[in-house]
Amino acid sequence: MYWGDEGEHETALERLDTVSVPPGVCRGLTNVGDRDGILQVLITGGIHNMDDIAFRPAMAEALAEFGPEVLETFEGVGFKFDAGVE
């Protein structure tokens, strides 16, 4: 698991480990094992309409490589690409 605006922090999770990440913190998970893994995610809070989800600007750049319409589609459903930007 990694977190931070640039993924600069990381830790290895073991079987049955639990982690809690507060809203607004960029995070990601990568299976580094040689077996399939299972990830259970619990999202708590009010109705989730995606207006509070933000990705790093680098993700917008990566999506734009597939064509401007791809990025526009993501933005059209409410995805923002300003995580970590002041």
PDB file of C-alpha atoms in Angstrom, residues 11-49:
ATOM      1  CA  THR A  11       3.981  -0.285   3.780  1.00  0.00           C
ATOM      2  CA  ALA A  12       3.472  -3.979   3.089  1.00  0.00           C
ATOM      3  CA  LEU A  13       0.189  -5.415   4.301  1.00  0.00           C
ATOM      4  CA  GLU A  14      -0.104  -9.022   5.378  1.00  0.00           C
ATOM      5  CA  ARG A  15      -3.059 -11.389   5.344  1.00  0.00           C
ATOM      6  CA  LEU A  16      -5.988 -10.012   7.376  1.00  0.00           C
ATOM      7  CA  ASP A  17      -4.306  -6.612   7.915  1.00  0.00           C
ATOM      8  CA  THR A  18      -6.655  -3.653   8.190  1.00  0.00           C
ATOM      9  CA  VAL A  19      -5.899  -0.085   7.240  1.00  0.00           C
ATOM     10  CA  SER A  20      -7.913   3.125   7.423  1.00  0.00           C
ATOM     11  CA  VAL A  21      -7.174   6.095   5.199  1.00  0.00           C
ATOM     12  CA  PRO A  22      -8.873   9.430   5.857  1.00  0.00           C
ATOM     13  CA  PRO A  23     -10.718  11.269   3.094  1.00  0.00           C
ATOM     14  CA  GLY A  24      -8.541  13.461   0.920  1.00  0.00           C
ATOM     15  CA  VAL A  25      -5.417  11.298   1.159  1.00  0.00           C
ATOM     16  CA  CYS A  26      -4.153   9.848  -2.129  1.00  0.00           C
ATOM     17  CA  ARG A  27      -3.656   6.097  -1.805  1.00  0.00           C
ATOM     18  CA  GLY A  28      -3.150   3.015  -3.889  1.00  0.00           C
ATOM     19  CA  LEU A  29      -2.637  -0.701  -3.530  1.00  0.00           C
ATOM     20  CA  THR A  30      -0.538  -3.108  -5.563  1.00  0.00           C
ATOM     21  CA  ASN A  31      -0.493  -6.862  -5.139  1.00  0.00           C
ATOM     22  CA  VAL A  32       3.216  -7.705  -4.871  1.00  0.00           C
ATOM     23  CA  GLY A  33       2.618 -11.358  -4.008  1.00  0.00           C
ATOM     24  CA  ASP A  34       2.659 -14.326  -6.318  1.00  0.00           C
ATOM     25  CA  ARG A  35      -0.964 -15.289  -5.560  1.00  0.00           C
ATOM     26  CA  ASP A  36      -4.260 -13.562  -6.226  1.00  0.00           C
ATOM     27  CA  GLY A  37      -5.319 -11.264  -3.430  1.00  0.00           C
ATOM     28  CA  ILE A  38      -8.691 -10.145  -2.143  1.00  0.00           C
ATOM     29  CA  LEU A  39      -9.324  -6.564  -1.088  1.00  0.00           C
ATOM     30  CA  GLN A  40     -12.415  -5.663   0.903  1.00  0.00           C
ATOM     31  CA  VAL A  41     -13.230  -1.956   0.835  1.00  0.00           C
ATOM     32  CA  LEU A  42     -15.676  -0.240   3.169  1.00  0.00           C
ATOM     33  CA  ILE A  43     -16.748   3.290   2.327  1.00  0.00           C
ATOM     34  CA  THR A  44     -18.650   5.066   5.048  1.00  0.00           C
ATOM     35  CA  GLY A  45     -20.429   8.382   5.144  1.00  0.00           C
ATOM     36  CA  GLY A  46     -23.343   9.952   3.348  1.00  0.00           C
ATOM     37  CA  ILE A  47     -24.627   9.389  -0.140  1.00  0.00           C
ATOM     38  CA  HIS A  48     -21.707   8.995  -2.483  1.00  0.00           C
ATOM     39  CA  ASN A  49     -22.100  11.008  -5.680  1.00  0.00           C
TER      40      ASN A  49
END
